[in-house]
PDB file of C-alpha atoms in Angstrom:
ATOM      1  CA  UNK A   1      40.413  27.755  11.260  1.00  0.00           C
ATOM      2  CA  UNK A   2      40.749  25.890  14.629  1.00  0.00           C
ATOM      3  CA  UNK A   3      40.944  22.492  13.125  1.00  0.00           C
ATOM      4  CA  UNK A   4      43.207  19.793  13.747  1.00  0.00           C
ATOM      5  CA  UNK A   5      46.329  19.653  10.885  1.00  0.00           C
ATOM      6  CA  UNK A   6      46.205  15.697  10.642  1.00  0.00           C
ATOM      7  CA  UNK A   7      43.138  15.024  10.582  1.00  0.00           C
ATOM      8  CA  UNK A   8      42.355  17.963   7.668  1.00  0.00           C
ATOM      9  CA  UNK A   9      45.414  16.802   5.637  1.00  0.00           C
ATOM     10  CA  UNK A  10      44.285  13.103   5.979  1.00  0.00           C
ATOM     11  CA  UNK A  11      41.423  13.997   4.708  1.00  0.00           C
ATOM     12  CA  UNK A  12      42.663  16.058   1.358  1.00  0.00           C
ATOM     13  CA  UNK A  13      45.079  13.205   0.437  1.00  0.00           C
ATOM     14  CA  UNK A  14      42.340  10.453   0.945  1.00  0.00           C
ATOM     15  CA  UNK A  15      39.601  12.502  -1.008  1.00  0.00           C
ATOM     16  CA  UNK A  16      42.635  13.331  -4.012  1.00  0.00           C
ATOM     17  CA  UNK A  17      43.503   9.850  -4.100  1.00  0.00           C
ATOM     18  CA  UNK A  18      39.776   8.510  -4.871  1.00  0.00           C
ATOM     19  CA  UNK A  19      40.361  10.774  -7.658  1.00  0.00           C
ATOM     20  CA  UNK A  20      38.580  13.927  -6.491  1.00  0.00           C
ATOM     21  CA  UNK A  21      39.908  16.638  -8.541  1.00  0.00           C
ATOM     22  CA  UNK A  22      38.591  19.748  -7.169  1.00  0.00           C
ATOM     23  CA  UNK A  23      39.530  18.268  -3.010  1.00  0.00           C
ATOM     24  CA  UNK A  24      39.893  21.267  -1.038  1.00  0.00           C
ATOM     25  CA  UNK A  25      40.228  22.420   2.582  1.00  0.00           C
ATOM     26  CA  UNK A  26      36.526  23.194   4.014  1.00  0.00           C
ATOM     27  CA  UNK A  27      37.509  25.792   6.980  1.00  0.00           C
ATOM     28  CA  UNK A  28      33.900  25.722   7.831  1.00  0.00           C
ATOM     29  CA  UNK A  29      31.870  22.817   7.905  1.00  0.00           C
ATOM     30  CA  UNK A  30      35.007  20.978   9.302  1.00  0.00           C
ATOM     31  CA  UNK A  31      38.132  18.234   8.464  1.00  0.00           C
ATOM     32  CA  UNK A  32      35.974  16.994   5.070  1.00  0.00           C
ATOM     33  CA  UNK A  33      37.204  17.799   1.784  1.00  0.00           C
ATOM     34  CA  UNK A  34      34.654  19.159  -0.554  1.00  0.00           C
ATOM     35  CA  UNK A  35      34.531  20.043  -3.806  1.00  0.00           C
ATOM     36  CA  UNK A  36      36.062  23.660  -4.416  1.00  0.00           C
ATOM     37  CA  UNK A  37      34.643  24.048  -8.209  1.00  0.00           C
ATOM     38  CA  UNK A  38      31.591  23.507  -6.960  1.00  0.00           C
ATOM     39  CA  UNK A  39      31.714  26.081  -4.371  1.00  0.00           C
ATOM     40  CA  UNK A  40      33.161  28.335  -7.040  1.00  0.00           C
ATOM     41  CA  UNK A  41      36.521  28.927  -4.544  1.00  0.00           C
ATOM     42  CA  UNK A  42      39.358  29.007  -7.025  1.00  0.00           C
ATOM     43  CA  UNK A  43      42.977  30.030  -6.933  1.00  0.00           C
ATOM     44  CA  UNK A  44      44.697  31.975  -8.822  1.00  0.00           C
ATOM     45  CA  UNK A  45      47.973  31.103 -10.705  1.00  0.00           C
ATOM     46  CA  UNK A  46      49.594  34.207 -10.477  1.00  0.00           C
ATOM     47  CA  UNK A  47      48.918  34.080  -6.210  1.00  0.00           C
ATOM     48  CA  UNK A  48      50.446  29.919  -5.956  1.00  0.00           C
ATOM     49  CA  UNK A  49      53.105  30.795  -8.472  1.00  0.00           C
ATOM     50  CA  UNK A  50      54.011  34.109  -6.157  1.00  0.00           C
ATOM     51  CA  UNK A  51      53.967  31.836  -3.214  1.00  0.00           C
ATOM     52  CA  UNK A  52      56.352  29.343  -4.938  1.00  0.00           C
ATOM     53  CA  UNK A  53      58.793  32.186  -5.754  1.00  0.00           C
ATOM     54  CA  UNK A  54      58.760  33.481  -2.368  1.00  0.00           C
ATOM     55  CA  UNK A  55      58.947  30.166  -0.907  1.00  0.00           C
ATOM     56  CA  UNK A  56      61.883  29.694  -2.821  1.00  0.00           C
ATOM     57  CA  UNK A  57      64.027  33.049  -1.989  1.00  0.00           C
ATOM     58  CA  UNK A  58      63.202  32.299   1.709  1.00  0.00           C
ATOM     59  CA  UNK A  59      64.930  28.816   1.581  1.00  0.00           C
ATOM     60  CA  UNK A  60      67.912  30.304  -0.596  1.00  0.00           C
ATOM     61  CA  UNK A  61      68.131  33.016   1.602  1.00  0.00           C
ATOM     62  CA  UNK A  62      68.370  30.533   4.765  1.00  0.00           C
ATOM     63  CA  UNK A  63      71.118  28.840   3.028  1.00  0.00           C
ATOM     64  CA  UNK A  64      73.095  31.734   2.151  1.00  0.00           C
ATOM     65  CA  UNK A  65      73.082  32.528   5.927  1.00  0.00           C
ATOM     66  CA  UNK A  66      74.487  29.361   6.760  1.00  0.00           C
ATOM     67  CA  UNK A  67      76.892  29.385   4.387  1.00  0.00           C
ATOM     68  CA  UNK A  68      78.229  32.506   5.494  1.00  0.00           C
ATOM     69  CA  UNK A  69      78.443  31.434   8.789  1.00  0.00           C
ATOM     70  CA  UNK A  70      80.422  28.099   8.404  1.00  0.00           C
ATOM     71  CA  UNK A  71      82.481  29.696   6.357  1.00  0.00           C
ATOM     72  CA  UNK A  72      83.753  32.415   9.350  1.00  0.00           C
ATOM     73  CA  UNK A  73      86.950  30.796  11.096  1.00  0.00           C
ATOM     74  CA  UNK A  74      86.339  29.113  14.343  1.00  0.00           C
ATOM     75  CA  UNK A  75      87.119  30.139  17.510  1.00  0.00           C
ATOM     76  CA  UNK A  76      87.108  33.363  19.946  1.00  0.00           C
ATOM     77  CA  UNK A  77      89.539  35.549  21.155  1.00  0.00           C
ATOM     78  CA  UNK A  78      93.309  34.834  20.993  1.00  0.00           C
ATOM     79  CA  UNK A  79      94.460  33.018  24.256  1.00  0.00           C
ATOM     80  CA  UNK A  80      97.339  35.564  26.083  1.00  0.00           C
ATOM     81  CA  UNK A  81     101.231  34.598  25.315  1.00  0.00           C
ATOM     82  CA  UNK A  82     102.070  33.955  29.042  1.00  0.00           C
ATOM     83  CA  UNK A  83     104.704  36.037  30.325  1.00  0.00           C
ATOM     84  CA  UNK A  84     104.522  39.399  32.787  1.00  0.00           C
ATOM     85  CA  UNK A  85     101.751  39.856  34.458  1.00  0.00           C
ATOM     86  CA  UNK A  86     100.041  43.384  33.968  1.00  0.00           C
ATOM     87  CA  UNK A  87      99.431  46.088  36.115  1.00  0.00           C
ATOM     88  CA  UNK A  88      96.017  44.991  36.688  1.00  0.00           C
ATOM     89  CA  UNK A  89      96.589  40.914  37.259  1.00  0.00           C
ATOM     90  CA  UNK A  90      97.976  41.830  40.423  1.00  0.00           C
TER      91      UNK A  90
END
């Protein structure tokens, strides 16, 4: 919506903690909270509870990445045993 982050989230958490209930986001009148019954804008639980979920396999999936990778060995290629040189160290 354009809006600056901070100032918009500053502004949820201040109107929630007066006790406003129904404290949403207003992407068009600007960083206020208003009241999202009253603008009949509702969420659905199936939609946050989908979000959640997904949320979730993202983060696990992250993880199981990284554990995969510290768990392959250090280290590149072998160093050479020094001895006789090739044909093509010459």
């Amino acid at each position: 919506a354009g809006q600056d982050a901070t100032a918009v989230i500053t502004n949820l958490y201040a109107a929630h903690e007066k006790g406003e209930l129904y404290a949403g986001v207003d992407v068009e009148e600007g960083p206020a909270a208003a009241n999202m019954k009253e603008r009949h804008v509702l969420d659905h639980l199936v939609a946050k509870a989908n979000a959640l979920r997904l949320a979730a396999d993202a983060a696990t999936t992250v993880l199981r990445v990284d554990q995969i990778i510290m768990m392959k060995p250090a280290g590149g290629p072998k160093a050479r045993e020094p001895g006789a040189m090739d044909a093509g160290d010459a």
